[in-house]
């Protein structure tokens, strides 16, 4: 039996550009809780990068969750409190000045 594994890397400067371009439309992509998480940082684009990488890593680890924007909106991550889907996965986040890397492993 193989373990579910997904990893994603987001360039922080690209997350900054995305945030600047779409900050007024975040509710098109994210739940209210996810938006609150994004805005908890004085540099919200950094939390946006963590959230984007986390969702992508989860989809890579568990393709059964779907793909595309509909799946992206449907599956909400609560990074302070785990959802039932997240309870089956362990997330590790590494961040430096240039990148956010998230690893998602099925447990």
mmCIF file of C-alpha atoms in Angstrom:
data_model
loop_
_atom_site.group_PDB
_atom_site.id
_atom_site.type_symbol
_atom_site.label_atom_id
_atom_site.label_comp_id
_atom_site.label_asym_id
_atom_site.label_seq_id
_atom_site.Cartn_x
_atom_site.Cartn_y
_atom_site.Cartn_z
ATOM 1 C CA UNK A 1 0.000 0.000 0.000
ATOM 2 C CA UNK A 2 1.458 3.374 -0.970
ATOM 3 C CA UNK A 3 1.229 6.470 1.181
ATOM 4 C CA UNK A 4 -0.540 9.556 -0.101
ATOM 5 C CA UNK A 5 1.978 12.336 -0.634
ATOM 6 C CA UNK A 6 1.761 15.801 -2.142
ATOM 7 C CA UNK A 7 4.074 18.791 -2.152
ATOM 8 C CA UNK A 8 3.718 22.281 -3.562
ATOM 9 C CA UNK A 9 5.934 25.345 -3.779
ATOM 10 C CA UNK A 10 4.662 28.909 -4.136
ATOM 11 C CA UNK A 11 6.911 31.843 -4.927
ATOM 12 C CA UNK A 12 6.108 34.594 -2.418
ATOM 13 C CA UNK A 13 6.497 37.408 -4.965
ATOM 14 C CA UNK A 14 3.895 35.700 -7.192
ATOM 15 C CA UNK A 15 1.558 35.370 -4.194
ATOM 16 C CA UNK A 16 2.066 39.102 -3.543
ATOM 17 C CA UNK A 17 1.091 39.928 -7.141
ATOM 18 C CA UNK A 18 -1.940 37.612 -6.964
ATOM 19 C CA UNK A 19 -3.021 39.196 -3.669
ATOM 20 C CA UNK A 20 -2.695 42.732 -5.051
ATOM 21 C CA UNK A 21 -4.678 41.826 -8.165
ATOM 22 C CA UNK A 22 -7.407 39.806 -6.446
ATOM 23 C CA UNK A 23 -7.657 40.997 -2.821
ATOM 24 C CA UNK A 24 -11.146 42.376 -3.457
ATOM 25 C CA UNK A 25 -12.299 39.032 -4.889
ATOM 26 C CA UNK A 26 -10.841 36.570 -2.373
ATOM 27 C CA UNK A 27 -14.365 35.408 -1.541
ATOM 28 C CA UNK A 28 -14.524 33.967 -5.072
ATOM 29 C CA UNK A 29 -11.739 31.554 -4.165
ATOM 30 C CA UNK A 30 -11.810 31.151 -0.375
ATOM 31 C CA UNK A 31 -14.181 30.700 2.553
ATOM 32 C CA UNK A 32 -14.613 33.469 5.162
ATOM 33 C CA UNK A 33 -12.390 31.505 7.583
ATOM 34 C CA UNK A 34 -9.675 31.140 4.972
ATOM 35 C CA UNK A 35 -9.852 34.882 4.245
ATOM 36 C CA UNK A 36 -9.536 35.592 7.971
ATOM 37 C CA UNK A 37 -6.423 33.396 8.051
ATOM 38 C CA UNK A 38 -4.954 35.296 5.089
ATOM 39 C CA UNK A 39 -5.472 38.650 6.824
ATOM 40 C CA UNK A 40 -4.004 37.548 10.184
ATOM 41 C CA UNK A 41 -0.500 38.297 8.892
ATOM 42 C CA UNK A 42 0.843 41.846 8.470
ATOM 43 C CA UNK A 43 1.938 40.526 5.050
ATOM 44 C CA UNK A 44 -1.273 38.769 3.963
ATOM 45 C CA UNK A 45 0.286 37.517 0.736
ATOM 46 C CA UNK A 46 2.517 35.218 2.830
ATOM 47 C CA UNK A 47 -0.507 33.502 4.410
ATOM 48 C CA UNK A 48 -2.103 33.404 0.965
ATOM 49 C CA UNK A 49 0.976 31.517 -0.273
ATOM 50 C CA UNK A 50 0.662 29.038 2.628
ATOM 51 C CA UNK A 51 -3.026 28.470 1.876
ATOM 52 C CA UNK A 52 -2.505 28.065 -1.877
ATOM 53 C CA UNK A 53 0.383 25.636 -1.402
ATOM 54 C CA UNK A 54 -1.567 23.677 1.239
ATOM 55 C CA UNK A 55 -4.563 23.197 -1.037
ATOM 56 C CA UNK A 56 -2.389 22.201 -3.996
ATOM 57 C CA UNK A 57 -0.397 19.736 -1.874
ATOM 58 C CA UNK A 58 -3.654 18.205 -0.583
ATOM 59 C CA UNK A 59 -5.009 17.789 -4.126
ATOM 60 C CA UNK A 60 -1.767 16.122 -5.194
ATOM 61 C CA UNK A 61 -1.877 13.761 -2.197
ATOM 62 C CA UNK A 62 -5.567 12.950 -2.671
ATOM 63 C CA UNK A 63 -6.677 13.417 -6.288
ATOM 64 C CA UNK A 64 -10.086 12.043 -5.280
ATOM 65 C CA UNK A 65 -10.825 15.519 -3.882
ATOM 66 C CA UNK A 66 -11.027 16.742 -7.468
ATOM 67 C CA UNK A 67 -9.276 19.388 -9.509
ATOM 68 C CA UNK A 68 -9.997 22.837 -10.825
ATOM 69 C CA UNK A 69 -11.502 25.948 -9.311
ATOM 70 C CA UNK A 70 -14.703 24.209 -8.173
ATOM 71 C CA UNK A 71 -12.745 21.704 -6.068
ATOM 72 C CA UNK A 72 -10.481 24.501 -4.848
ATOM 73 C CA UNK A 73 -13.488 26.429 -3.511
ATOM 74 C CA UNK A 74 -15.319 23.342 -2.223
ATOM 75 C CA UNK A 75 -12.508 22.021 -0.027
ATOM 76 C CA UNK A 76 -11.867 24.522 2.705
ATOM 77 C CA UNK A 77 -8.784 24.337 4.881
ATOM 78 C CA UNK A 78 -8.763 25.565 8.428
ATOM 79 C CA UNK A 79 -5.126 25.889 9.267
ATOM 80 C CA UNK A 80 -5.664 26.470 12.998
ATOM 81 C CA UNK A 81 -8.329 23.762 13.412
ATOM 82 C CA UNK A 82 -8.497 20.573 11.359
ATOM 83 C CA UNK A 83 -11.459 19.612 9.240
ATOM 84 C CA UNK A 84 -12.358 15.886 8.981
ATOM 85 C CA UNK A 85 -10.544 15.645 5.625
ATOM 86 C CA UNK A 86 -7.448 17.269 7.091
ATOM 87 C CA UNK A 87 -7.420 14.830 10.021
ATOM 88 C CA UNK A 88 -6.286 12.137 7.593
ATOM 89 C CA UNK A 89 -3.293 14.245 6.497
ATOM 90 C CA UNK A 90 -0.258 15.818 8.100
ATOM 91 C CA UNK A 91 0.882 19.168 6.730
ATOM 92 C CA UNK A 92 4.410 20.561 7.053
ATOM 93 C CA UNK A 93 5.124 24.149 6.052
ATOM 94 C CA UNK A 94 8.552 25.593 5.279
ATOM 95 C CA UNK A 95 8.887 29.287 4.514
ATOM 96 C CA UNK A 96 11.830 31.506 3.651
ATOM 97 C CA UNK A 97 12.107 34.929 2.012
ATOM 98 C CA UNK A 98 11.409 33.594 -1.492
ATOM 99 C CA UNK A 99 9.237 30.494 -1.168
ATOM 100 C CA UNK A 100 6.587 28.639 0.779
ATOM 101 C CA UNK A 101 6.763 24.849 0.509
ATOM 102 C CA UNK A 102 4.004 22.615 1.883
ATOM 103 C CA UNK A 103 4.197 18.857 2.215
ATOM 104 C CA UNK A 104 1.010 16.855 2.732
ATOM 105 C CA UNK A 105 1.223 13.204 3.780
ATOM 106 C CA UNK A 106 -1.667 10.811 4.351
ATOM 107 C CA UNK A 107 -1.616 9.393 7.884
#
